[in-house]
CSV table of C-alpha atoms and ligand atoms in Angstrom, one decimal:
chain,number,residue,atom,x,y,z
A,1,UNK,CA,154.8,143.0,114.4
A,2,UNK,CA,153.0,139.9,115.8
A,3,UNK,CA,152.6,136.9,113.9
A,4,UNK,CA,150.0,134.1,113.9
A,5,UNK,CA,151.1,131.1,116.0
A,6,UNK,CA,149.7,127.6,116.6
A,7,UNK,CA,151.4,124.6,118.2
A,8,UNK,CA,151.4,120.8,117.0
A,9,UNK,CA,152.9,117.5,117.8
A,10,UNK,CA,154.5,115.3,115.4
A,11,UNK,CA,156.8,112.3,115.3
A,12,UNK,CA,160.6,112.4,114.5
A,13,UNK,CA,163.2,109.7,114.4
A,14,UNK,CA,163.6,110.6,118.0
A,15,UNK,CA,160.0,110.2,119.0
A,16,UNK,CA,157.3,112.9,119.8
A,17,UNK,CA,158.3,116.4,119.4
A,18,UNK,CA,156.5,119.8,119.8
A,19,UNK,CA,156.1,122.0,116.6
A,20,UNK,CA,155.3,125.5,116.0
A,21,UNK,CA,153.2,127.0,113.0
A,22,UNK,CA,154.1,130.4,112.2
A,23,UNK,CA,152.1,132.1,109.4
A,24,UNK,CA,151.9,128.7,107.6
A,25,UNK,CA,155.5,127.5,108.1
A,26,UNK,CA,156.4,124.7,110.3
A,27,UNK,CA,159.3,124.8,112.9
A,28,UNK,CA,160.6,122.3,115.5
A,29,UNK,CA,159.6,124.0,118.8
A,30,UNK,CA,161.4,121.3,120.8
A,31,UNK,CA,164.6,122.4,119.4
A,32,UNK,CA,163.7,126.0,119.9
A,33,UNK,CA,163.1,125.5,123.7
A,34,UNK,CA,166.1,123.5,124.1
A,35,UNK,CA,168.3,126.4,122.7
A,36,UNK,CA,166.4,129.1,124.5
A,37,UNK,CA,168.0,130.2,127.8
A,38,UNK,CA,164.7,131.4,129.2
A,39,UNK,CA,163.1,128.0,128.8
A,40,UNK,CA,165.5,126.4,131.3
A,41,UNK,CA,164.1,128.7,133.9
A,42,UNK,CA,160.7,127.1,133.4
A,43,UNK,CA,161.7,123.7,134.5
A,44,UNK,CA,161.2,122.2,131.1
A,45,UNK,CA,162.6,118.9,130.2
A,46,UNK,CA,165.4,118.7,127.3
A,47,UNK,CA,162.8,117.3,124.9
A,48,UNK,CA,159.8,119.1,125.6
A,49,UNK,CA,156.5,117.9,124.4
A,50,UNK,CA,153.3,120.0,124.2
A,51,UNK,CA,151.9,118.2,127.2
A,52,UNK,CA,155.1,119.2,129.2
A,53,UNK,CA,154.4,122.7,128.3
A,54,UNK,CA,150.7,122.5,129.3
A,55,UNK,CA,151.5,120.7,132.6
A,56,UNK,CA,154.0,123.4,133.5
A,57,UNK,CA,151.5,126.0,132.9
A,58,UNK,CA,153.5,127.7,130.1
A,59,UNK,CA,151.3,126.7,127.2
A,60,UNK,CA,150.0,130.3,126.3
A,61,UNK,CA,150.3,132.9,123.6
A,62,UNK,CA,152.8,135.1,125.2
A,63,UNK,CA,155.2,132.2,126.0
A,64,UNK,CA,155.2,130.9,122.4
A,65,UNK,CA,155.6,134.5,121.0
A,66,UNK,CA,158.6,135.0,123.3
A,67,UNK,CA,160.2,131.6,122.0
A,68,UNK,CA,159.5,132.6,118.4
A,69,UNK,CA,161.0,136.1,119.0
A,70,UNK,CA,164.2,134.5,120.4
A,71,UNK,CA,164.4,132.0,117.3
A,72,UNK,CA,163.6,134.5,114.6
A,73,UNK,CA,166.4,137.0,115.8
A,74,UNK,CA,168.9,134.2,115.5
A,75,UNK,CA,169.8,131.5,112.8
A,76,UNK,CA,167.8,129.1,114.8
A,77,UNK,CA,164.5,129.7,113.0
A,78,UNK,CA,166.2,128.9,109.8
A,79,UNK,CA,167.7,125.6,111.2
A,80,UNK,CA,164.5,124.6,112.9
A,81,UNK,CA,162.3,124.8,109.8
A,82,UNK,CA,160.4,121.6,109.1
A,83,UNK,CA,159.1,120.2,105.9
A,84,UNK,CA,155.3,120.5,105.3
A,85,UNK,CA,154.7,116.9,105.4
A,86,UNK,CA,155.7,115.9,109.1
A,87,UNK,CA,154.0,112.9,110.6
A,88,UNK,CA,151.4,114.7,112.7
A,89,UNK,CA,150.5,113.2,116.0
A,90,UNK,CA,147.3,114.4,118.0
A,91,UNK,CA,148.3,117.7,119.8
A,92,UNK,CA,148.0,115.6,123.0
A,93,UNK,CA,149.1,112.1,122.6
A,94,UNK,CA,148.1,110.6,126.0
A,95,UNK,CA,145.4,112.5,127.7
A,96,UNK,CA,144.1,110.8,130.9
A,97,UNK,CA,140.5,111.1,129.3
A,98,UNK,CA,138.5,112.3,126.5
A,99,UNK,CA,135.1,113.3,127.5
A,100,UNK,CA,132.4,114.2,124.8
A,101,UNK,CA,129.1,115.8,124.6
A,102,UNK,CA,126.1,114.0,123.3
A,103,UNK,CA,123.4,116.1,121.5
A,104,UNK,CA,124.9,119.5,122.3
A,105,UNK,CA,123.3,121.1,119.1
A,106,UNK,CA,119.6,121.0,118.9
A,107,UNK,CA,119.4,120.2,115.3
A,108,UNK,CA,121.6,117.2,115.6
A,109,UNK,CA,119.5,116.0,118.6
A,110,UNK,CA,116.5,116.1,116.3
A,111,UNK,CA,118.0,114.5,113.4
A,112,UNK,CA,118.8,111.5,115.5
A,113,UNK,CA,115.1,111.4,116.7
A,114,UNK,CA,115.9,112.6,120.3
A,115,UNK,CA,114.6,115.3,122.4
A,116,UNK,CA,116.8,118.4,122.9
A,117,UNK,CA,118.5,117.7,126.3
A,118,UNK,CA,117.8,119.9,129.4
A,119,UNK,CA,121.2,119.2,130.8
A,120,UNK,CA,124.5,118.1,129.3
A,121,UNK,CA,125.0,114.5,128.3
A,122,UNK,CA,128.6,113.4,128.8
A,123,UNK,CA,130.1,110.3,127.4
A,124,UNK,CA,133.8,108.9,127.3
A,125,UNK,CA,135.9,108.0,124.2
A,126,UNK,CA,138.9,105.8,124.8
A,127,UNK,CA,142.3,107.7,124.3
A,128,UNK,CA,143.6,104.6,122.4
A,129,UNK,CA,141.4,105.9,119.4
A,130,UNK,CA,143.4,108.9,118.9
A,131,UNK,CA,145.1,109.6,115.6
A,132,UNK,CA,146.8,112.6,114.1
A,133,UNK,CA,146.1,114.6,111.0
A,134,UNK,CA,146.7,112.7,107.7
A,135,UNK,CA,146.3,109.1,109.3
A,136,UNK,CA,143.5,106.8,108.2
A,137,UNK,CA,140.3,106.0,110.0
A,138,UNK,CA,140.0,102.4,109.7
A,139,UNK,CA,136.3,101.1,109.3
A,140,UNK,CA,135.9,98.0,111.6
A,141,UNK,CA,134.3,94.8,110.3
A,142,UNK,CA,131.7,94.7,113.0
A,143,UNK,CA,129.9,97.9,111.8
A,144,UNK,CA,128.0,98.7,108.7
A,145,UNK,CA,127.5,102.3,109.3
A,146,UNK,CA,130.3,104.6,110.4
A,147,UNK,CA,129.7,108.4,110.6
A,148,UNK,CA,131.8,111.5,110.9
A,149,UNK,CA,131.2,114.2,113.5
A,150,UNK,CA,132.9,117.5,113.3
A,151,UNK,CA,133.6,118.9,116.5
A,152,UNK,CA,135.4,121.8,118.4
A,153,UNK,CA,137.6,120.3,121.2
A,154,UNK,CA,139.0,122.1,124.3
A,155,UNK,CA,142.4,121.0,125.7
A,156,UNK,CA,142.6,121.5,129.6
A,157,UNK,CA,145.3,123.4,130.8
A,158,UNK,CA,145.3,123.1,134.6
A,159,UNK,CA,144.1,120.7,137.2
A,160,UNK,CA,140.5,121.5,137.6
A,161,UNK,CA,138.3,120.2,140.6
A,162,UNK,CA,134.9,121.8,141.2
A,163,UNK,CA,135.6,124.9,139.1
A,164,UNK,CA,133.0,127.5,138.9
A,165,UNK,CA,131.6,128.8,135.4
A,166,UNK,CA,133.1,132.3,136.1
A,167,UNK,CA,136.7,130.7,136.7
A,168,UNK,CA,136.4,128.1,133.9
A,169,UNK,CA,138.2,129.8,131.1
A,170,UNK,CA,141.4,129.9,133.4
A,171,UNK,CA,141.5,126.1,132.9
A,172,UNK,CA,141.6,126.1,129.0
A,173,UNK,CA,145.0,125.6,127.3
A,174,UNK,CA,143.7,126.0,124.0
A,175,UNK,CA,141.4,124.6,121.0
A,176,UNK,CA,141.7,122.0,118.4
A,177,UNK,CA,139.6,120.1,115.9
A,178,UNK,CA,138.1,116.8,116.5
A,179,UNK,CA,136.2,114.0,114.4
A,180,UNK,CA,134.2,112.1,116.8
A,181,UNK,CA,133.8,109.0,114.5
A,182,UNK,CA,131.0,106.8,115.5
A,183,UNK,CA,129.8,103.3,114.6
A,184,UNK,CA,126.3,104.4,114.3
A,185,UNK,CA,124.6,101.0,114.0
A,186,UNK,CA,126.2,99.8,117.1
A,187,UNK,CA,125.7,103.0,119.1
A,188,UNK,CA,121.8,102.5,118.1
A,189,UNK,CA,121.7,99.0,119.2
A,190,UNK,CA,123.4,100.0,122.6
A,191,UNK,CA,121.1,102.8,123.1
A,192,UNK,CA,117.9,100.6,122.5
A,193,UNK,CA,119.3,98.1,125.1
A,194,UNK,CA,120.2,100.9,127.6
A,195,UNK,CA,123.9,100.3,127.2
A,196,UNK,CA,126.7,102.8,127.3
A,197,UNK,CA,127.9,104.3,123.9
A,198,UNK,CA,131.5,103.5,124.7
A,199,UNK,CA,132.3,100.8,122.1
A,200,UNK,CA,130.8,102.4,119.2
A,201,UNK,CA,133.0,105.6,119.9
A,202,UNK,CA,136.2,104.0,120.7
A,203,UNK,CA,137.3,101.7,118.0
A,204,UNK,CA,141.1,102.3,117.2
A,205,UNK,CA,141.5,105.3,114.8
A,206,UNK,CA,138.0,106.7,115.7
A,207,UNK,CA,139.5,109.9,117.3
A,208,UNK,CA,141.3,112.2,114.7
A,209,UNK,CA,142.5,115.2,116.5
A,210,UNK,CA,144.5,118.2,115.5
A,211,UNK,CA,146.5,119.1,113.6
A,212,UNK,CA,146.9,122.5,115.4
A,213,UNK,CA,146.5,123.4,119.2
A,214,UNK,CA,145.6,127.1,119.2
A,215,UNK,CA,146.3,128.9,122.4
A,216,UNK,CA,143.2,130.3,124.2
A,217,UNK,CA,144.4,133.9,124.0
A,218,UNK,CA,144.3,133.6,120.2
A,219,UNK,CA,140.6,132.6,120.1
A,220,UNK,CA,138.7,135.6,122.1
A,221,UNK,CA,135.3,133.8,121.5
A,222,UNK,CA,135.2,130.1,120.9
A,223,UNK,CA,131.3,130.4,120.5
A,224,UNK,CA,131.5,132.3,117.5
A,225,UNK,CA,133.3,130.1,115.0
A,226,UNK,CA,132.3,128.4,111.7
A,227,UNK,CA,132.5,124.7,112.0
A,228,UNK,CA,132.3,122.6,108.8
A,229,UNK,CA,132.7,119.0,107.7
A,230,UNK,CA,133.6,118.2,104.2
A,231,UNK,CA,133.6,114.7,102.8
A,232,UNK,CA,135.6,114.4,99.4
A,233,UNK,CA,135.1,118.3,99.3
A,234,UNK,CA,131.4,118.3,99.7
A,235,UNK,CA,129.9,120.1,102.7
A,236,UNK,CA,128.1,117.7,105.0
A,237,UNK,CA,127.9,119.9,108.2
A,238,UNK,CA,128.1,123.5,108.7
A,239,UNK,CA,127.3,125.3,111.8
A,240,UNK,CA,128.4,128.0,114.2
A,241,UNK,CA,129.9,127.1,117.6
A,242,UNK,CA,127.4,129.6,119.1
A,243,UNK,CA,124.6,127.0,118.3
A,244,UNK,CA,125.9,124.9,121.2
A,245,UNK,CA,123.2,124.2,123.9
A,246,UNK,CA,125.8,124.0,126.8
A,247,UNK,CA,128.8,126.2,126.6
A,248,UNK,CA,132.5,125.6,127.5
A,249,UNK,CA,132.3,127.3,131.0
A,250,UNK,CA,129.2,125.2,132.0
A,251,UNK,CA,130.8,122.0,130.7
A,252,UNK,CA,134.1,122.6,132.6
A,253,UNK,CA,132.0,123.3,135.7
A,254,UNK,CA,129.8,120.4,135.3
A,255,UNK,CA,132.5,117.8,134.5
A,256,UNK,CA,134.9,119.2,137.2
A,257,UNK,CA,132.1,118.7,139.8
A,258,UNK,CA,132.2,115.1,139.1
A,259,UNK,CA,135.7,114.3,138.3
A,260,UNK,CA,139.1,116.0,138.4
A,261,UNK,CA,140.3,117.4,135.0
A,262,UNK,CA,144.0,117.3,134.3
A,263,UNK,CA,146.3,119.1,132.0
A,264,UNK,CA,146.0,117.5,128.6
A,265,UNK,CA,142.5,116.2,128.9
A,266,UNK,CA,140.2,116.7,126.0
A,267,UNK,CA,136.6,117.9,126.1
A,268,UNK,CA,134.9,117.6,122.7
A,269,UNK,CA,131.8,119.9,122.6
A,270,UNK,CA,129.4,117.9,120.4
A,271,UNK,CA,128.4,117.9,116.7
A,272,UNK,CA,126.1,119.9,114.7
A,273,UNK,CA,123.5,118.4,112.2
A,274,UNK,CA,124.5,116.8,109.1
A,275,UNK,CA,126.1,113.3,110.2
A,276,UNK,CA,126.4,111.0,107.3
A,277,UNK,CA,128.1,107.6,106.6
A,278,UNK,CA,131.7,107.4,105.3
A,279,UNK,CA,133.1,104.7,103.0
A,280,UNK,CA,136.6,103.3,102.1
A,281,UNK,CA,138.4,105.9,100.1
A,282,UNK,CA,136.7,108.9,101.4
A,283,UNK,CA,138.5,111.9,102.6
A,284,UNK,CA,137.1,113.8,105.7
A,285,UNK,CA,137.9,117.3,106.7
A,286,UNK,CA,137.0,119.0,109.8
A,287,UNK,CA,137.5,122.9,109.4
A,288,UNK,CA,137.1,125.4,112.1
A,289,UNK,CA,137.5,129.0,111.6
A,290,UNK,CA,140.6,130.4,113.2
A,291,UNK,CA,142.0,126.9,114.2
A,292,UNK,CA,142.4,125.0,110.8
A,293,UNK,CA,141.6,121.9,108.8
A,294,UNK,CA,141.9,118.3,110.2
A,295,UNK,CA,142.0,115.8,107.2
A,296,UNK,CA,141.9,112.1,107.4
A,297,UNK,CA,141.2,109.5,104.8
A,298,UNK,CA,138.9,106.5,105.3
A,299,UNK,CA,140.2,102.9,104.7
A,300,UNK,CA,138.5,99.4,105.2
A,301,UNK,CA,139.7,97.9,108.4
B,401,MG,MG1,130.0,113.7,119.1
């Protein structure tokens, strides 16, 4: 009988560790892998993180299932159980790059007063903006309007250079939820002056990611998922990932024709309509069908 499996990263007193979500319960995957004889044959370090698994090409559903089968047949599963309130880190804590899509849903392009693009619009977000599930987004004093943006994010699983659309899925490790938090007033000023969007997207804490990294094999069609943003329980954004203008294979092909994508790099696929401002004390939730819910409170910075 197969079980539903997702991975996550968390902080223990020993530093970053990998975790495994099994039908709602949390387990220390780093420990399971250290005890699992098969893992030593895969050249994994003693304290493997999720990025270690991705870089060694073993972050996939069969590998996670085998590791869990080993743990559940021994007393290890019981010993490796974690409390529900672990300190979540982003699934990948140090990606080389975070590449985002601008206006990749037609209705969102129109709500911003823009034309629907005829080719993908890429921009970057600083990896230093990353935070995990449960951590607070801090409102910077320089901005008077900060918005949420619910997005489906892709984590790259293998080095990708000039990859064709037909091969692109082979370079996906899995999927997670992202909130592309944006200082809208600063972004608007920069657009008017013909400047890049980088600063308005990259304040510290402006990139909540996670909590779960769901292996590619567990999501047969990432373009048929409900994507929702709730603020204090009220639905602000609700769409299907099928509404994306440019889909994941096209994005990987286009980006990898310009720059090499490395394991752990993140591509966030854009936000649907319904962006709105957030305030001190709000709680934001990005929920993606089959992936899970990313929750972050908002605090004055
Ligand atoms: Mg966005």
